[in-house]
Structure formats: structure tokens, C-alpha cells
Coordinates of C-alpha atoms and ligand atoms in Angstrom, one line a residue:
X1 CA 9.8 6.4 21.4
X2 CA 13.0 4.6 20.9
X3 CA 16.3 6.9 21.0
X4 CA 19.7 6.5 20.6
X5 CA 22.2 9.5 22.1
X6 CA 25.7 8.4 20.9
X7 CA 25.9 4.6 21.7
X8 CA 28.7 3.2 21.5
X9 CA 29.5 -0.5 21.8
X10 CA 33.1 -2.1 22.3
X11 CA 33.6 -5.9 22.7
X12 CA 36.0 -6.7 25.1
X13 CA 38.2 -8.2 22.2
X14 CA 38.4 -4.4 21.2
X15 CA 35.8 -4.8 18.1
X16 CA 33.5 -1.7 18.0
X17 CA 30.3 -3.1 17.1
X18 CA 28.4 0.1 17.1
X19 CA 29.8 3.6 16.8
X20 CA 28.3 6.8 17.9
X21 CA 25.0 5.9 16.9
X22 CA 22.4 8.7 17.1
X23 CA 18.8 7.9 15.3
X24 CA 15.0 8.0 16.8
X25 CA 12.2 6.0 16.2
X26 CA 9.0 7.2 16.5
X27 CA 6.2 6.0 18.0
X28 CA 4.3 3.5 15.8
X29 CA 6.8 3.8 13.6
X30 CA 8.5 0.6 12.0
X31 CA 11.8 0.9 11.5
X32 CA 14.3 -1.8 9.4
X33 CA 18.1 -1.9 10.3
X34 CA 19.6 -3.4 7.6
X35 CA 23.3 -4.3 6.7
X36 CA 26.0 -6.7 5.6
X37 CA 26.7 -9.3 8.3
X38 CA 28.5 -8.4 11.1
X39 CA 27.7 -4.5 10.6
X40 CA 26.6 -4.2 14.0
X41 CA 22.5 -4.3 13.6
X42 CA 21.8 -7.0 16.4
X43 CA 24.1 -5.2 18.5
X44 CA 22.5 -2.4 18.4
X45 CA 19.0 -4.2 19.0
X46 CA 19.9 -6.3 22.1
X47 CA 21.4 -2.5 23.8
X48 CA 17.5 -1.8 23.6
X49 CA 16.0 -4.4 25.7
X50 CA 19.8 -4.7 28.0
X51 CA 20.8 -8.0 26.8
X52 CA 24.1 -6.0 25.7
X53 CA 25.4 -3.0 27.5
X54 CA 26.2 0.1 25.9
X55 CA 30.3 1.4 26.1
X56 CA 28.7 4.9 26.1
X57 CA 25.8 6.9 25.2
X58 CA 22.2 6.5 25.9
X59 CA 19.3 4.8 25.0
X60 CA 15.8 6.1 26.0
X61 CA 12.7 4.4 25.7
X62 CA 9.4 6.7 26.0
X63 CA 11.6 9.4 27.0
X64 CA 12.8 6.8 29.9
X65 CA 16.7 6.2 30.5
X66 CA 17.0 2.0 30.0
X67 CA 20.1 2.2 32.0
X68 CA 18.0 2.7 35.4
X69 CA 15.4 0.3 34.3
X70 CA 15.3 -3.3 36.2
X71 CA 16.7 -5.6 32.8
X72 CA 13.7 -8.0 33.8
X73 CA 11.0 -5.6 33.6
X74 CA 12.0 -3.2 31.2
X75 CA 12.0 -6.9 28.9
X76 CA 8.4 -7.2 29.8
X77 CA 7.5 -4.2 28.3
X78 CA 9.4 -5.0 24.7
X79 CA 8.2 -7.6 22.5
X80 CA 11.2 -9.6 21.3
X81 CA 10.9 -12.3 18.1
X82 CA 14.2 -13.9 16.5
X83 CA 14.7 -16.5 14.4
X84 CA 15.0 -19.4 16.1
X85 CA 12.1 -18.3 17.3
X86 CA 13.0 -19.9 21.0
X87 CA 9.5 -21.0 21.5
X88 CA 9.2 -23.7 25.1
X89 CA 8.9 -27.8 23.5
X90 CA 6.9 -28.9 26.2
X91 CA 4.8 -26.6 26.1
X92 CA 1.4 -25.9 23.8
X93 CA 1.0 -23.4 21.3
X94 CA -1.3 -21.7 23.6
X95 CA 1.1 -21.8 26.6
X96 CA 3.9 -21.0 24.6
X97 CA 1.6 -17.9 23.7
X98 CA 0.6 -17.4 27.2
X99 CA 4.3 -16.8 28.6
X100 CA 4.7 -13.2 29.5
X101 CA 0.6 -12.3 30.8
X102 CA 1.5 -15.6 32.9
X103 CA 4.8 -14.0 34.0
X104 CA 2.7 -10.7 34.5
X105 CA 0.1 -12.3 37.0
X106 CA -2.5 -12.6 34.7
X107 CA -5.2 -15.0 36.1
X108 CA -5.0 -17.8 33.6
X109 CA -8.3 -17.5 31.6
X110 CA -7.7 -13.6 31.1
X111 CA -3.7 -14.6 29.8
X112 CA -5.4 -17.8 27.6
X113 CA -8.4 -15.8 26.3
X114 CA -5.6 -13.1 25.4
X115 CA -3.4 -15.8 23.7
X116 CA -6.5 -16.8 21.4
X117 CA -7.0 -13.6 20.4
X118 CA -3.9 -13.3 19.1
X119 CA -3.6 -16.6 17.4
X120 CA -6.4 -16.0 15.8
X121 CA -4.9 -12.2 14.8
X122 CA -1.5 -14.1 13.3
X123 CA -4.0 -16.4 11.2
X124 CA -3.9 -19.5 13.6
X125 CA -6.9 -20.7 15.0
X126 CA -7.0 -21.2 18.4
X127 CA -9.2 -23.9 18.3
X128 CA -6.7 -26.0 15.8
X129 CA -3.6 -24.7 17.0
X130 CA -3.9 -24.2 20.2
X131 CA -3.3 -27.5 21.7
X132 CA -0.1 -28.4 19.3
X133 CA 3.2 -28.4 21.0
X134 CA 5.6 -26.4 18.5
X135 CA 7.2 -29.4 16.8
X136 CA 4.1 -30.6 15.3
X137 CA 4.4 -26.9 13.3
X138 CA 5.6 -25.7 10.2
X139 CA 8.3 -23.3 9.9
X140 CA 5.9 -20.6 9.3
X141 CA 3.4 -21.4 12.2
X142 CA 6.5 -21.5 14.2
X143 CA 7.0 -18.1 13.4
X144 CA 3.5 -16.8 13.4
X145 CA 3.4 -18.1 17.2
X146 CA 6.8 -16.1 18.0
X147 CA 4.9 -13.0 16.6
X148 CA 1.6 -13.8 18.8
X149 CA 3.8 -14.5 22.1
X150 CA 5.4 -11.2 21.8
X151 CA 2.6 -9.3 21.0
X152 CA 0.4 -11.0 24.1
X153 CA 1.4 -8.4 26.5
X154 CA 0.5 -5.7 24.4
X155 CA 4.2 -4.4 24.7
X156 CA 4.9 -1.1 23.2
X157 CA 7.7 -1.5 21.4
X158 CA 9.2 -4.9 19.3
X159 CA 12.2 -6.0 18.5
X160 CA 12.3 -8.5 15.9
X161 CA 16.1 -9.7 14.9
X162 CA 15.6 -11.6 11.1
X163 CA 12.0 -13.4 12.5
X164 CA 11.7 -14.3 8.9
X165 CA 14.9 -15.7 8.1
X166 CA 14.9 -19.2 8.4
X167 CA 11.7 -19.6 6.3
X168 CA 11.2 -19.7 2.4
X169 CA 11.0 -17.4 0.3
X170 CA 7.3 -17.8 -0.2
X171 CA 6.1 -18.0 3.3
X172 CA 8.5 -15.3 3.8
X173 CA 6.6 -13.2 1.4
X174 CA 3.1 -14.2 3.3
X175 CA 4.5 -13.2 6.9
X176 CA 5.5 -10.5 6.0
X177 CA 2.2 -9.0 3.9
X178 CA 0.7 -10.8 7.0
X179 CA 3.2 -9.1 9.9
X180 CA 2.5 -5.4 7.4
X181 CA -1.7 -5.9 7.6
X182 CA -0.8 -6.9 11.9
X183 CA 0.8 -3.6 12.6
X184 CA -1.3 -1.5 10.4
X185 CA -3.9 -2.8 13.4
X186 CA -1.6 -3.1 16.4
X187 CA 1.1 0.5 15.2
X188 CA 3.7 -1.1 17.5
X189 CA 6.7 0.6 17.7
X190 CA 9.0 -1.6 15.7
X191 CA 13.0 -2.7 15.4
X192 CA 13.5 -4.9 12.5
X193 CA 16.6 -6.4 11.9
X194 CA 17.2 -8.1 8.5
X195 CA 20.2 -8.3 6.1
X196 CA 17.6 -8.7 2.9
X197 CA 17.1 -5.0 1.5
X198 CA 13.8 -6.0 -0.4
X199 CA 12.4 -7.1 3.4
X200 CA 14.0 -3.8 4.4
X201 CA 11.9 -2.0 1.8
X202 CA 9.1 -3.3 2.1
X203 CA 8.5 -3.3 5.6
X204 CA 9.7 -0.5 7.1
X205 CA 8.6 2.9 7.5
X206 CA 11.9 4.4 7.6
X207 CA 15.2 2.2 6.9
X208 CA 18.6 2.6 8.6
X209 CA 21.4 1.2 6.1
X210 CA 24.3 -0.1 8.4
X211 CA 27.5 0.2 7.1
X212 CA 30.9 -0.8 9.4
X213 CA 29.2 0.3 13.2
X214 CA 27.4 3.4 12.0
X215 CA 24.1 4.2 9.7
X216 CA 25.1 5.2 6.0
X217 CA 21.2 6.6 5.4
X218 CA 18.2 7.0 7.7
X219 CA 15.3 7.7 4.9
X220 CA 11.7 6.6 3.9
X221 CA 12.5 3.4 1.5
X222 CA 11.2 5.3 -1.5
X223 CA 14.7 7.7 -0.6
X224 CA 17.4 5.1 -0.1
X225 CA 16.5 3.2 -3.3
X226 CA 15.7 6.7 -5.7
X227 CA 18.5 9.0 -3.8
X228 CA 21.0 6.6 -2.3
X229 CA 22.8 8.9 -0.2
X230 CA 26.6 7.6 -0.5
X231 CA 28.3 5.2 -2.8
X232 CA 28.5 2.5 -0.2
X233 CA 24.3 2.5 0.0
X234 CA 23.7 3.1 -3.9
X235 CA 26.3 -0.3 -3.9
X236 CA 24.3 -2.2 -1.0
X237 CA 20.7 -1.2 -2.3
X238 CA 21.8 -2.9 -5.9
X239 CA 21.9 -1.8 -9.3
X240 CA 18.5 -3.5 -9.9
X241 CA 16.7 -0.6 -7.2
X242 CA 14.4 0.4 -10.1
X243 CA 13.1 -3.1 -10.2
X244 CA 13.2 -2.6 -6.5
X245 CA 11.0 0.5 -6.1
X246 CA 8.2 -1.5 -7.6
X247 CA 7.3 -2.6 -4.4
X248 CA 6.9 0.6 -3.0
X249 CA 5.3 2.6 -5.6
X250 CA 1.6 2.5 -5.0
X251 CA -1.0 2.8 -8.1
X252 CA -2.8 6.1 -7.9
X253 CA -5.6 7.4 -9.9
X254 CA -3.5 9.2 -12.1
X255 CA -1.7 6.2 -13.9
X256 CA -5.0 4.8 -14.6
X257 CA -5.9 4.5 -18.5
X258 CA -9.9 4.9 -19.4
X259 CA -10.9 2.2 -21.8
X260 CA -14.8 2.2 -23.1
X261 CA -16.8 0.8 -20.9
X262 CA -20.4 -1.0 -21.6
X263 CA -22.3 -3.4 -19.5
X264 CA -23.9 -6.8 -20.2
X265 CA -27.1 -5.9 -21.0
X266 CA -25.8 -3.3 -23.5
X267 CA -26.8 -4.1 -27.0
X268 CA -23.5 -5.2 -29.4
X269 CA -24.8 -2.3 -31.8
X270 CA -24.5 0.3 -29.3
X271 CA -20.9 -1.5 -27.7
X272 CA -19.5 -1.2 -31.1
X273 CA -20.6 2.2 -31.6
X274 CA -18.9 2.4 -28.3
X275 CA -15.9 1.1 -29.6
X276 CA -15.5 2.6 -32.7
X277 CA -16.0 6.2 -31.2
X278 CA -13.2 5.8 -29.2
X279 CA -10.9 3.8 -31.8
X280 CA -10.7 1.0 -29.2
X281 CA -9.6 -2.8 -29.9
X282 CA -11.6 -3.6 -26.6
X283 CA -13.8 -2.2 -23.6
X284 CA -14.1 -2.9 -20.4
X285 CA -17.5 -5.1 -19.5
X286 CA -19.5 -3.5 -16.2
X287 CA -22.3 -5.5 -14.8
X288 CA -25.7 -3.9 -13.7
X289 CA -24.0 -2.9 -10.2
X290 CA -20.8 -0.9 -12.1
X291 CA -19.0 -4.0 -10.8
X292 CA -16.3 -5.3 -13.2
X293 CA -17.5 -8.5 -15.2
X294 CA -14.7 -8.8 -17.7
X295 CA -13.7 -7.5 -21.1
X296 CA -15.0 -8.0 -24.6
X297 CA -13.2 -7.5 -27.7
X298 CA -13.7 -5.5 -31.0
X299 CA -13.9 -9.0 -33.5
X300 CA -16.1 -10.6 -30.8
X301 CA -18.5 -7.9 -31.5
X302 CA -18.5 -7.4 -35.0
X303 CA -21.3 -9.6 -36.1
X304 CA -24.6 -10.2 -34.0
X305 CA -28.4 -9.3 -34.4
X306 CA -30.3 -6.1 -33.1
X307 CA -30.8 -8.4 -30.4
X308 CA -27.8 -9.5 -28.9
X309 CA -26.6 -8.4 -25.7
X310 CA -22.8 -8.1 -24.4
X311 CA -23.5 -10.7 -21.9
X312 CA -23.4 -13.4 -24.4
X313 CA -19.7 -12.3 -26.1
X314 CA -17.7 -10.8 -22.8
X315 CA -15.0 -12.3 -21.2
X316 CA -14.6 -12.7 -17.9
X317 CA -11.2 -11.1 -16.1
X318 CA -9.8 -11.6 -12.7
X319 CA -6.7 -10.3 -13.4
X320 CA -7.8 -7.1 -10.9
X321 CA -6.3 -4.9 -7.7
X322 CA -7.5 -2.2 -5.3
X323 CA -6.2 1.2 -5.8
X324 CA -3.1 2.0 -4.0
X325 CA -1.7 -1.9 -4.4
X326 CA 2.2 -1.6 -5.6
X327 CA 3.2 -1.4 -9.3
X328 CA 5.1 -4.7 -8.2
X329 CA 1.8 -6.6 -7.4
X330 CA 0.5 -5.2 -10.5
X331 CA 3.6 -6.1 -12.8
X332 CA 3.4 -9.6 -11.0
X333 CA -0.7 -9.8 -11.3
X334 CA -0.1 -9.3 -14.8
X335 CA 2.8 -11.9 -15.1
X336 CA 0.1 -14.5 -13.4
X337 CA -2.7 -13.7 -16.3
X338 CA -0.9 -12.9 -19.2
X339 CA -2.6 -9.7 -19.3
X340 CA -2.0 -6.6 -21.1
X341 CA -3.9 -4.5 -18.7
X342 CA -5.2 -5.5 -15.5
X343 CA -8.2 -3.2 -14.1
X344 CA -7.6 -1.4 -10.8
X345 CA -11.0 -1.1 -8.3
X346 CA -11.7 1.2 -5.6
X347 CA -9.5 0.8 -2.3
X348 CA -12.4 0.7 0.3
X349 CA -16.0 -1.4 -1.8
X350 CA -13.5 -3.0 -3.8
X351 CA -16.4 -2.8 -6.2
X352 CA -16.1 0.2 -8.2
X353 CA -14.1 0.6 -11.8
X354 CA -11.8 3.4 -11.4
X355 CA -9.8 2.6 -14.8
X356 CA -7.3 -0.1 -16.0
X357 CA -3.3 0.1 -16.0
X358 CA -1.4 -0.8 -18.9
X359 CA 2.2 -1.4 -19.1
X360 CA 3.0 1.9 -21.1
X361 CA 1.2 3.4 -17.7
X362 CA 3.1 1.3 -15.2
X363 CA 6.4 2.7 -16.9
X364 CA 5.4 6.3 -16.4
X365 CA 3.8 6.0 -12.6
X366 CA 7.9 4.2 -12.1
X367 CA 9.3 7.3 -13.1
X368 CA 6.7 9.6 -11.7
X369 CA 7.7 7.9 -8.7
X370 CA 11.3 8.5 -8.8
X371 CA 11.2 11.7 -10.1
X372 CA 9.1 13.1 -7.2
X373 CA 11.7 11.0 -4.8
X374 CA 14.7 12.9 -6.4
X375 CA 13.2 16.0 -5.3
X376 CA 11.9 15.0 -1.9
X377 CA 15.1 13.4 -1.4
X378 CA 16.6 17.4 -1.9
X379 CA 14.1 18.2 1.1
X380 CA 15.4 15.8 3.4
X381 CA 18.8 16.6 3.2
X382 CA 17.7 19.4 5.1
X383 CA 15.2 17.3 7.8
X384 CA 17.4 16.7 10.9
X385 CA 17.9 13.1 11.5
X386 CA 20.5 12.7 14.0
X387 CA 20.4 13.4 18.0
X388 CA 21.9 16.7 17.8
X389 CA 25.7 16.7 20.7
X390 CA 24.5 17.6 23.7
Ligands
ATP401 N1 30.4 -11.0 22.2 C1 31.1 -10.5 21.2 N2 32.4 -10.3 21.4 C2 33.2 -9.7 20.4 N3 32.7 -9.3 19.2 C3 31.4 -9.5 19.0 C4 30.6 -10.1 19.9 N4 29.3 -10.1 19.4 C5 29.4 -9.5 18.2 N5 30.7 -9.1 17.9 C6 31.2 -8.5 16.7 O1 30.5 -7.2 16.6 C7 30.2 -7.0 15.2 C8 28.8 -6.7 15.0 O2 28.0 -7.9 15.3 P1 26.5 -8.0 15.2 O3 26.0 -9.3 15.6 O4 25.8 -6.8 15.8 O5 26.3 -7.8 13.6 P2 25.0 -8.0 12.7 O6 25.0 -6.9 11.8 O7 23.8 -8.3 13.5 O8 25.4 -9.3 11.8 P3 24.6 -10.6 11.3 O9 23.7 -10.0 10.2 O10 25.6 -11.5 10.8 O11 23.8 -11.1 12.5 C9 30.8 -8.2 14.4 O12 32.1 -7.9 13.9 C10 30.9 -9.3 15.5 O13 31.9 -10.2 15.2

């Protein structure tokens, strides 16, 4: 969708800002460039929509030259977001969102009803928002707005350049989850800039490491961080990419432990027969529905009449995710309850008991994870990912 044939690009000072680049980005595909500062990465985004001109080589767009494209028009078809997000001041949220249908001819009701929508798909509503001009936003509103206005035209492709930079680290963390759920719905084709390798990991598909001009390692992030491929990327991605690969290490079915498992209604006789069958210090407490209710313990258990139910001794526990959540949302979910365990629930109901993971298990699905990337990482040496010379 987006492909670079050797671009070069020489500042008329004589500083090569980009050198011989060759890479491809698929369609739908998101794709992170990230690097030092002043590695050439915004460079290389501003040749795709002709605010810079290449020195040499190519770019195509949907198999399309750039360089016979009218500048104006070709921008009209490519979302751009940057950090200073460049939003109008006199204008409303709405207007602001408006811009490029209104540019495009829309009649005004289609290009407003169009800028609600995607408000409203950013998590602004419309009917709030709307009518704010952009300095009566947050940071993060600000932002969310940039994302809506480029998206309004339904542009294939987007460039964003660091649209998360100027914001903290929490709403950073929010935007993005927010901007990942967006183009799971929208599969744009995507340029993202950023110098922060955790926003590089977990956003992109594929990440291009810039060193000086020219891409060190074009891989899946799982790669870069389990097979960096030189010295210079092993150094950038940091010493702490274990930690790191958290983030994109999803749970599966596999790392999940079985705990006993009784409902409410069970009798404490039979949940400590339960129990003791299995050696267990707890079980995990179902309700009627196989929907988890909570835990209850060995001691809580110990005593009680005939008569007693589970019901009246279980805990509840909230401390739970969806199957296929990251180890790093389930180290931090953990963190957040003080929990030794934290049960994991089908992806899709979110309402079935699948198992519970354990620290012990979050450990071996880490090295599962890198294990299996060390030998992928052997396959892909072999997966061409450079423009072959013409
Ligand atoms: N107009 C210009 N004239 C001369 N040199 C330039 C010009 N614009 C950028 N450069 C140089 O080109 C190199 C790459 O710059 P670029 O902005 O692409 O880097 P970057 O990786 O996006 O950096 P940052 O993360 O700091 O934004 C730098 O050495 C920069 O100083």
C-alpha cells in the first residue's frame, strides 16, 4: 500500500536525512517508525504525503507513483495527525472535525453527520463536544479530535508523527488502547512515528527501528524485542525488553492453571471434599450461570453444618481478564488487587471460566513466548523485507 523504492533525502545543508530506504507497508497494516531523534523518521513520513521531496527513489501509494500526484489531492486522500495537533481556534470541535469532507464538497449535513460519527467513535460525544472551540479541551480531547478530523474522509492511509506526545503518560496509555480498539474497526493503513519503543511495541503491527538515515530491523514487535537483529537495536530496544515483551505476550489457554471449582449453592461438605481431593488451599466459586462469583478458601470452609452453602463463606474477586489480554495487563491487574492469581474468562461472553493464571504460569507463558520468537525470528531472516534493486 505504502512503498518505498530507494528514497533518498538530502538537505540542502548536505545532511542525508534518509538513505536508501526500501520497506512496504501493507494494506491495513500499522506500522511504527521509531528512532533516536534526528534519525530521519519524520522525514521519511512528510516524503509520503509531498510535504518533503525525495533526492531519489520512489514512493508509491496503492501501487500509484506520488511524484505525478497533484500535492493537494494526493493530501486529501492521507489522513495526517501530529502533535500539536494544528486543530483551527475559531473554529468548533465539529468544524474543526468537518475540514477535509467540507474541502471535498460535501453538502454540510452529510460532512457534520460524518464528523459526529466519528466523535462519537474517538469517545467524544457529539452532543457535548461538539460545539467547544479546541481551547476549552483537554490535552487528550485535543488529540482525540486530531484523530476524528483525519479519519473524516475515510482516507486510506494515516500518517500520524508522535500524536501522543505532548500528553501524559496516562492519557497516553488511554489513546493509545483507544487509537488500538479504532483501527481494529477502521484497518487504516498506518505510519506512526514515535521515538518511545514501548508505544512502538505496542501499537504497531510491524516496527521499523531507525538508526542514522536507514532501518536497523523491519520485524513483528514480538522479533525486535526477543531477536534484536544488531547490536545498535538490542542497545535501543533496552536491557529491560523482557519486561517489555509483557505487553505483547497474549494469555492463551495453555498458561492457564485449573483450580477446584464449586458453586454457591454447593454444600461446604461436598467443597471441602472438593478441596481436599485436589490438595487445594482454595477453589474457585462459580455462580449458577458458570459465571465467576469469587474464591473461597480451605479455613473458611472447615467448620459449618450439613446445611451450609458456599454462598455464605466465598469471596468475591474482580481481579479478572479475557483470554488473549497481555501478560502485562495481567502482571499489572494483579499489582492493582494484590492477587496471587487472577482468573482469565472467555474472549467473546466474557462470562465463561476458562482457568486462573498464577505468577509461576505468567513466568513460563514469558518464556514460551520468547522461545517460540527465537525460532520464528530464524524464519524471518529468510522472509524478504526489502524492495529488491530494480
Ligand atoms: N530542513 C532541513 N534542513 C536540513 N536538515 C534537516 C532539515 N530537516 C531535518 N533535517 C535533519 O535531518 C535529520 C532527520 O530529521 P528528522 O526530523 O527526519 O528526524 P526525526 O527522526 O523525525 O527526529 P525527531 O524524533 O527529533 O523529530 C536530522 O539530522 C535533522 O537535523
Amino acid at each position: 500500500m505504502i512503498r518505498f523504492e530507494h528514497v533518498t533525502k538530502r538537505y540542502a545543508d548536505g545532511t542525508t536525512a534518509v538513505d536508501d530506504l526500501s520497506f512496504e507497508v501493507a494494506e491495513g497494516e500499522l506500522v511504527t517508525l521509531v528512532g533516536p531523534s534526528g534519525c530521519g523518521k519524520t522525514t521519511t513520513m512528510k516524503m509520503v504525503n509531498r510535504l518533503i521531496e525525495p533526492t531519489s527513489g520512489r514512493i508509491r501509494v496503492d501501487g500509484e507513483d506520488i511524484a505525478g500526484v497533484d500535492p493537494v489531492e494526493l493530501r486529501r486522500r492521507i489522513g495526517y495527525v501530529i502533535q500539536q495537533v494544528g486543530l483551527f481556534p475559531h473554529k468548533t470541535v465539529l468544524e474543526n472535525t468537518a475540514t477535509v469532507p467540507h474541502l471535498l464538497g460535501w453538502q454540510r449535513k452529510r460532512a457534520r453527520d460524518r464528523a459526529a460519527e466519528l466523535l462519537d467513535l474517538v469517545g467524544l460525544d457529539p452532543s457535548v463536544y461538539g460545539d467547544r472551540y479546541p481551547d476549552q479541551l483537554s490535552g487528550g480531547q485535543r488529540q482525540r479530535v486530531g484523530v476524528a478530523r483525519a479519519l473524516a474522509a475515510d482516507p486510506p492511509v494515516l500518517l500520524m508523527d508522535e500524536p501522543f506526545g505532548a500528553v501524559d503518560p496516562v492519557v497516553r496509555e488511554r489513546l493509545q488502547s483507544e487509537f488500538l480498539r479504532l483501527q481494529s474497526q477502521v484497518r487504516k493503513t498506518v505510519l506512526f512515528v514515535t521515538h518511545d519503543i514501548e508505544e512502538a511495541v505496542r501499537l504497531g503491527d510491524r516496527i521499523a527501528v531507525y538508526g542514522h538515515g536507514k532501518i536497523e530491523q523491519f520485524d513483528a514487535p514480538a522479533v525486535v524485542l526477543g531477536a534484536p537483529a544488531t547490536p545498535y537495536v538490542a542497545d535501543f530496544v533496552g536491557a529491560d525488553r523482557g519486561l517489555k515483551r509483557l505487553s505483547v505476550t497474549p494469555i492463551e489457554a495453555g498458561d492457564l492453571e485449573q483450580p477446584p471449582v464449586v458453586h454457591l449453592d454447593d454444600r461446604l461438605s461436598d467443597a471441602r471434599a472438593r478441596l481436599t481431593a485436589d490438595d487445594a488451599r482454595w477453589a474457585v466459586v462459580l455462580d449458577d450461570a458458570d459465571r465467576l462469583h469469587g474464591w473461597v478458601s480451605a479455613d473458611a470452609i472447615a467448620s459449618g453444618t450439613g446445611t451450609t452453602r458456599v454462598r455464605e463463606r466465598a469471596r468475591r474477586m474482580d481481579a479478572w481478564l479475557p483470554l488473549g489480554a497481555s501478560l502485562k495487563q495481567a502482571f499489572s491487574t494483579m499489582l492493582q488487587h494484590d492477587a496471587g492469581w487472577i482468573a482469565v474468562l472467555d474472549g467473546d461472553s466474557a462470562d465463561h471460566f476458562l482457568g486462573v493464571l498464577t505468577p509461576a504460569r505468567l513466568h513460563e507463558a514469558l518464556r514460551r513466548s520468547i522461545e517460540a520468537d527465537a525460532r520464528g525470528a530464524t524464519r524471518s531472516e529468510a522472509r524478504v523485507e526489502t524492495v529488491p534493486s530494480a
